[in-house]
PDB file of C-alpha atoms in Angstrom:
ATOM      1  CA  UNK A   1     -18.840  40.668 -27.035  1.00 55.00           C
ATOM      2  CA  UNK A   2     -21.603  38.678 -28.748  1.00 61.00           C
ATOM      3  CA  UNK A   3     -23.027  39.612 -32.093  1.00 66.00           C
ATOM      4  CA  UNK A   4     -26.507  40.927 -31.455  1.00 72.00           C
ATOM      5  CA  UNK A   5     -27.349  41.143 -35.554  1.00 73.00           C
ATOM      6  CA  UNK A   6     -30.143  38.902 -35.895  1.00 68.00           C
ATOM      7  CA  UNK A   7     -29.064  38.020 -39.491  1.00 62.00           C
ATOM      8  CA  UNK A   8     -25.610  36.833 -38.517  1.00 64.00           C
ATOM      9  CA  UNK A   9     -27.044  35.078 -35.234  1.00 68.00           C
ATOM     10  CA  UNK A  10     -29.544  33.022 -37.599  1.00 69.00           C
ATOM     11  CA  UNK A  11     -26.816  32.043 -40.044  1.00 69.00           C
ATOM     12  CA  UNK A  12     -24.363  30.931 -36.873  1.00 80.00           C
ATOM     13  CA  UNK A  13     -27.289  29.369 -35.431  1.00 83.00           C
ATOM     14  CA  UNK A  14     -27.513  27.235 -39.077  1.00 85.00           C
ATOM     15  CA  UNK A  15     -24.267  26.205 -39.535  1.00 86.00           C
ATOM     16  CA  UNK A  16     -24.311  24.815 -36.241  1.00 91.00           C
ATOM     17  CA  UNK A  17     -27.453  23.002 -36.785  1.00 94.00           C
ATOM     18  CA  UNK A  18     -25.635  21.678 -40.121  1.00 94.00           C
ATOM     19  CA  UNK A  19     -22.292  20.683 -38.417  1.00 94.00           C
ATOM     20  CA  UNK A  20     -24.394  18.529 -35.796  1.00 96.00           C
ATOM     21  CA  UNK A  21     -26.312  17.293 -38.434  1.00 97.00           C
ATOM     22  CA  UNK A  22     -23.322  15.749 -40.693  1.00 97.00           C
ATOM     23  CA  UNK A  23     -21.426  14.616 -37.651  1.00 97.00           C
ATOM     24  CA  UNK A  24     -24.846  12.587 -36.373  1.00 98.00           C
ATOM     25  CA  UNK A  25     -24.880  11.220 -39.857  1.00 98.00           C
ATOM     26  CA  UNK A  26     -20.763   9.791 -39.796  1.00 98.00           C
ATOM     27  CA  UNK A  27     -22.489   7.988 -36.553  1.00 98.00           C
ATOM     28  CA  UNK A  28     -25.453   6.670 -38.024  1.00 98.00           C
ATOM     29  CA  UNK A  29     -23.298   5.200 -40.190  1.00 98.00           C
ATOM     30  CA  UNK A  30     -21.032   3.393 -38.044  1.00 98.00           C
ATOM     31  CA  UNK A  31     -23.605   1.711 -36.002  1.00 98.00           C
ATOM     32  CA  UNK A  32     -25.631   1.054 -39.303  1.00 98.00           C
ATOM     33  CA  UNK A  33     -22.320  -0.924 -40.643  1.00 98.00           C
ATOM     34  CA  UNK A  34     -21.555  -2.296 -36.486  1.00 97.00           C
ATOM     35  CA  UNK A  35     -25.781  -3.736 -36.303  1.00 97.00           C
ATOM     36  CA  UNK A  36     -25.602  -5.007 -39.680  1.00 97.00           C
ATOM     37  CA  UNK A  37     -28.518  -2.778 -40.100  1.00 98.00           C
ATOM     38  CA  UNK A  38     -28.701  -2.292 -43.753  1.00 98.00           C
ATOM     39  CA  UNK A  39     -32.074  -1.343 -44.308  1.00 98.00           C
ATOM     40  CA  UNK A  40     -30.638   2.068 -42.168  1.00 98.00           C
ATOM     41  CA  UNK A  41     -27.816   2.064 -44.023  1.00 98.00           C
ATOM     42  CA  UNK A  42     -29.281   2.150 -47.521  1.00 98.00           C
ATOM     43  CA  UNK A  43     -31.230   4.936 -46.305  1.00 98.00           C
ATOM     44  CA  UNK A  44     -28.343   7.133 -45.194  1.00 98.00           C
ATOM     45  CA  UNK A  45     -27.243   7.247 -48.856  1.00 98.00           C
ATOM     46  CA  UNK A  46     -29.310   9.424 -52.211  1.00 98.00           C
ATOM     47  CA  UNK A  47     -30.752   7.589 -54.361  1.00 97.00           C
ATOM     48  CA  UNK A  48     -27.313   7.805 -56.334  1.00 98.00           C
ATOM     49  CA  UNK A  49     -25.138   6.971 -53.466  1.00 98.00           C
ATOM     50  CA  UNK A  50     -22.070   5.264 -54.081  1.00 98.00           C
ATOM     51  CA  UNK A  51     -19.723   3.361 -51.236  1.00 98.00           C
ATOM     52  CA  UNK A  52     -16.213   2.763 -52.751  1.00 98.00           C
ATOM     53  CA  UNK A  53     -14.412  -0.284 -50.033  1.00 98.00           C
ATOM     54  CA  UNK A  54     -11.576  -0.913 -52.565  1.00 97.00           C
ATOM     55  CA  UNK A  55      -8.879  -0.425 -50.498  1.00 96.00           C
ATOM     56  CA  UNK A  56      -9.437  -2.743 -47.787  1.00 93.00           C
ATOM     57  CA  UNK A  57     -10.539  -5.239 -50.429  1.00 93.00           C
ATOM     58  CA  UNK A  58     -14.003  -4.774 -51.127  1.00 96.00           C
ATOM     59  CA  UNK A  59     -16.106  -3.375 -53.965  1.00 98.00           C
ATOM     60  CA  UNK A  60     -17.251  -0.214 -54.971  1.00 98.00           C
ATOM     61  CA  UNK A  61     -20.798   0.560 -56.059  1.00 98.00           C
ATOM     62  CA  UNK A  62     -24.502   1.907 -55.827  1.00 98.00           C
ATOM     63  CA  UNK A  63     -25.571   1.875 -51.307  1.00 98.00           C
ATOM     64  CA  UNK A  64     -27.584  -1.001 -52.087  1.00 98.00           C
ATOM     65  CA  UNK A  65     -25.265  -3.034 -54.292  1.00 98.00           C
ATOM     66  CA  UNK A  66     -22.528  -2.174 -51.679  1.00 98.00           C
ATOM     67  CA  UNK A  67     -25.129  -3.050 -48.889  1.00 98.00           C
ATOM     68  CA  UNK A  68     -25.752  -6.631 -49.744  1.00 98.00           C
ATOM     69  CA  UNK A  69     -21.929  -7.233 -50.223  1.00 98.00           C
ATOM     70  CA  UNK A  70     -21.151  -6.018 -46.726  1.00 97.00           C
ATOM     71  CA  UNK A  71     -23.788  -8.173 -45.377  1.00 97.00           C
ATOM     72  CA  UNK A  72     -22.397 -11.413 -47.113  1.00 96.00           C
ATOM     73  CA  UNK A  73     -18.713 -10.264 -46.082  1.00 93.00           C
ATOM     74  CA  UNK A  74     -19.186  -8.803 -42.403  1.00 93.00           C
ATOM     75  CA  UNK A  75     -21.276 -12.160 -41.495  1.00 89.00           C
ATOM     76  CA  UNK A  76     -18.870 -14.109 -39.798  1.00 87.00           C
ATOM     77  CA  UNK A  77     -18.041 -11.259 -37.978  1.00 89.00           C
ATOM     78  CA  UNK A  78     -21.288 -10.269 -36.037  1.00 89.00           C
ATOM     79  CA  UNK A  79     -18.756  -8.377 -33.103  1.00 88.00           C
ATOM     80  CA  UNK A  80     -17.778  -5.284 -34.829  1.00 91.00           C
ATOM     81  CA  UNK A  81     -17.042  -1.343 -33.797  1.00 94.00           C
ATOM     82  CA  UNK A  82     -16.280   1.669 -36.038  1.00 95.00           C
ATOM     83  CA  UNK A  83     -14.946   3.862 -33.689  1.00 96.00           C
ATOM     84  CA  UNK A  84     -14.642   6.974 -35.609  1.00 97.00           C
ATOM     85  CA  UNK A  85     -12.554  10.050 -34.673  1.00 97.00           C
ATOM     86  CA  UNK A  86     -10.771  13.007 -35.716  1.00 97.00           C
ATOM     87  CA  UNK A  87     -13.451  14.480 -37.965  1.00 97.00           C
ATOM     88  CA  UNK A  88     -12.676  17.450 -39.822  1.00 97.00           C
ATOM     89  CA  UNK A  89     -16.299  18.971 -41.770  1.00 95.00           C
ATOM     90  CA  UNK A  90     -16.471  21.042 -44.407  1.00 94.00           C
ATOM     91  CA  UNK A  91     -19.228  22.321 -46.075  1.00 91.00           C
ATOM     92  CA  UNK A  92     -19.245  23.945 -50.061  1.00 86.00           C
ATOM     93  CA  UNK A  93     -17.910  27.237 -51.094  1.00 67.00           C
ATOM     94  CA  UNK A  94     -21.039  29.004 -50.329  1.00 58.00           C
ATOM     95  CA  UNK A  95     -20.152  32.066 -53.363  1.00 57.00           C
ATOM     96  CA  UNK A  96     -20.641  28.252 -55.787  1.00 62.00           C
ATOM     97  CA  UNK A  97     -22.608  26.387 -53.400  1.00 63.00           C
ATOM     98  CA  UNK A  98     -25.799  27.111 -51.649  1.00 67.00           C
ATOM     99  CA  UNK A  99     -24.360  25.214 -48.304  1.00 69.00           C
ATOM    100  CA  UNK A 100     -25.884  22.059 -49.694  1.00 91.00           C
ATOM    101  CA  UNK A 101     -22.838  19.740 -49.724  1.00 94.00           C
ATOM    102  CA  UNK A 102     -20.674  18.989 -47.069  1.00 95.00           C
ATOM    103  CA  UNK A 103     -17.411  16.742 -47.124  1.00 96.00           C
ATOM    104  CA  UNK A 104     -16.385  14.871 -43.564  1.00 98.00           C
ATOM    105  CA  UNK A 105     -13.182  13.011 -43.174  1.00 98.00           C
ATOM    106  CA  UNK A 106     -12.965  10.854 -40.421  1.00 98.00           C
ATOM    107  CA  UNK A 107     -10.135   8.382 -38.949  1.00 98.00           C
ATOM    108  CA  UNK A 108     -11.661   4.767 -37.523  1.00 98.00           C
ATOM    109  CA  UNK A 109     -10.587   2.263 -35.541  1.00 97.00           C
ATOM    110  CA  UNK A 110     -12.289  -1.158 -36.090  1.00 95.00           C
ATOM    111  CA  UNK A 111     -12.027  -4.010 -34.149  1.00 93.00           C
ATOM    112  CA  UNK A 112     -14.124  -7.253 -35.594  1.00 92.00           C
ATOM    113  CA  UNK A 113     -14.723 -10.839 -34.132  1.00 90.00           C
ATOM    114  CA  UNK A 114     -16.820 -13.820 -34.136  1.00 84.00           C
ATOM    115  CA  UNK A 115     -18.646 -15.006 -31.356  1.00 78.00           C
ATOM    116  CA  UNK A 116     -17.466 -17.576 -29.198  1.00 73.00           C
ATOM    117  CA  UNK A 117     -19.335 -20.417 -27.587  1.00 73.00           C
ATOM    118  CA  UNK A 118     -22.650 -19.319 -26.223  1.00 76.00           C
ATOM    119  CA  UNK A 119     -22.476 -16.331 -27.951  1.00 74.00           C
ATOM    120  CA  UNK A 120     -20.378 -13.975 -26.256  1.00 75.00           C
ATOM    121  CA  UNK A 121     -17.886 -12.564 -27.945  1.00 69.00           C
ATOM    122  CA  UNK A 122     -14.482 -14.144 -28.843  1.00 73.00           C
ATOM    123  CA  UNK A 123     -11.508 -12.125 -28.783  1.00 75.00           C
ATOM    124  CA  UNK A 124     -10.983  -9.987 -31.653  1.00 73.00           C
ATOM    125  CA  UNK A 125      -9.029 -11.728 -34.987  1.00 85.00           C
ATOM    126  CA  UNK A 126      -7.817  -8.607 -36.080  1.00 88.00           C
ATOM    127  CA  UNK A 127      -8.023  -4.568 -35.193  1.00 92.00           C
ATOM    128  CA  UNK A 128      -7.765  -2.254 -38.821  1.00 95.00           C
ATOM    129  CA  UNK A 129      -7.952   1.509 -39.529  1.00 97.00           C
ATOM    130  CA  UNK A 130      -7.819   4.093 -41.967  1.00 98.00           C
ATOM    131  CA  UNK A 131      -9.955   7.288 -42.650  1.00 98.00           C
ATOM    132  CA  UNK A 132     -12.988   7.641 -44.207  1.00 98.00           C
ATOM    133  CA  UNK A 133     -14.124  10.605 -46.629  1.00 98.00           C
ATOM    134  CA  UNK A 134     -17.557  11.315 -47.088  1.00 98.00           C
ATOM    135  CA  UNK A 135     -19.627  13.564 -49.369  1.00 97.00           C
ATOM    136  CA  UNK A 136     -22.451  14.693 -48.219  1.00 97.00           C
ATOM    137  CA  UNK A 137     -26.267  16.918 -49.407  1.00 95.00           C
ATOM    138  CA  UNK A 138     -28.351  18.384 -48.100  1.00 94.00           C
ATOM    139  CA  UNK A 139     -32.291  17.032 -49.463  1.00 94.00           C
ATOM    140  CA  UNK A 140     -35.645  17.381 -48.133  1.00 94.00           C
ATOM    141  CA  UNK A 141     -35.178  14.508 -45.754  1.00 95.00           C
ATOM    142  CA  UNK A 142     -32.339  15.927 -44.119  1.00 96.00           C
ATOM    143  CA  UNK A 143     -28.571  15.617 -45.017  1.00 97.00           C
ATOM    144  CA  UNK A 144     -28.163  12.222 -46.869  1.00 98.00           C
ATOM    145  CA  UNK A 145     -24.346  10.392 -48.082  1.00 98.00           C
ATOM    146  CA  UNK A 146     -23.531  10.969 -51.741  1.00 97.00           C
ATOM    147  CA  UNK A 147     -20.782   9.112 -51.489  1.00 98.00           C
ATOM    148  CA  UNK A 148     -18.014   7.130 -48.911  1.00 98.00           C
ATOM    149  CA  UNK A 149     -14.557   6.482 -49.468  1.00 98.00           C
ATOM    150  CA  UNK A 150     -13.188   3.919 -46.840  1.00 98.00           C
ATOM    151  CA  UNK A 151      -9.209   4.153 -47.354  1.00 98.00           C
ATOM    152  CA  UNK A 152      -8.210   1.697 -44.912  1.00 97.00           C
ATOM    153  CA  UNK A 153      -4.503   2.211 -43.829  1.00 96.00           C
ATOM    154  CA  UNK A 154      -3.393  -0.485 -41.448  1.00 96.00           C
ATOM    155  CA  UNK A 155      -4.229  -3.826 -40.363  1.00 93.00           C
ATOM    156  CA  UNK A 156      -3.309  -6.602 -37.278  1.00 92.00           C
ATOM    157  CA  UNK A 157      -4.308  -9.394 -36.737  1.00 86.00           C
ATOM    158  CA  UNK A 158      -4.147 -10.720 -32.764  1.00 78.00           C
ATOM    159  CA  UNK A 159      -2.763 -14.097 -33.368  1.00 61.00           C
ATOM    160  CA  UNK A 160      -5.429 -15.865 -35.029  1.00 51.00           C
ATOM    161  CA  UNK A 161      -6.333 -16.456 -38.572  1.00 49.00           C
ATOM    162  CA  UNK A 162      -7.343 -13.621 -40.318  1.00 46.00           C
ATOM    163  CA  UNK A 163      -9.718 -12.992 -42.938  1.00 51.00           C
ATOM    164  CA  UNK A 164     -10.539 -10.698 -45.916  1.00 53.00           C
ATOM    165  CA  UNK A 165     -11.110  -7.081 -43.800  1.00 54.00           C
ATOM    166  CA  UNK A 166     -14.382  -5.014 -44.797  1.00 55.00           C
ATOM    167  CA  UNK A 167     -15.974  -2.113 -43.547  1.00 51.00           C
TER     168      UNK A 167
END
């Protein structure tokens, strides 16, 4: 039987709102990081954002410091896809929190390659994954990344040279 009490209805009705919300912003995101859009991608983050791309042997730093560095690294590599999966939201303690923060982990798969003559695209040099964590708040403009954790987990190249992997 559904629950008819407006109160509850509004607050289910909110949470769903938020879920959609978070998950839209994991994909914004990934296609941000596939376009080499980084003008988007600077925006996705507070104004204190932090990216930390350590573990698949990056940097870690402010959105915009991490920005420019993924735009120098991911280059050579204009064929990329995050193809993220398996993602498990949760949003604060709401006794602590007001519902404000939300945390999303997400696994990826991320094939990368270089173009090949006229342009189309070569076959991949190498396929990595790993998971992602991301922290999440709510602002006025909408739910923005506080901070991303890319823990990548596994690597292979497909017979060619490889290069330094970034996300």
């Amino acid at each position: 039987m559904a629950n008819t009490d407006p109160m509850t209805q509004r607050v289910e009705l909110a949470t769903v709102r938020d879920r959609l919300a978070v998950d839209g912003l994991v994909t914004e995101y990934a296609v941000a990081v596939d376009d080499g859009d980084w003008e988007t991608y600077r925006a996705l983050f507070t104004p204190d954002g932090r990216a930390d791309y350590r573990s698949a042997g990056g940097i870690e730093g402010s959105a915009r410091t991490v920005a420019g560095w993924l735009a120098e690294s991911l280059g050579p590599y204009p064929v990329r896809q995050h193809l993220m999966v398996n993602r498990r939201v949760r949003f604060g303690v709401w006794e602590q929190d007001r519902g404000d923060t939300a945390r999303v982990r997400a696994d990826y798969v991320n094939p990368m390659c270089r173009t090949g003559a006229g342009g189309e695209p070569a076959e991949p040099e190498f396929v990595c994954g790993g998971r992602c964590v991301f922290a999440m708040l709510r602002t006025d403009d909408g739910w923005r990344l506080s901070g991303v954790v890319v823990r990548e987990t596994w690597r292979r190249p497909t017979g060619r040279r490889t290069a330094p992997v970034v996300h």
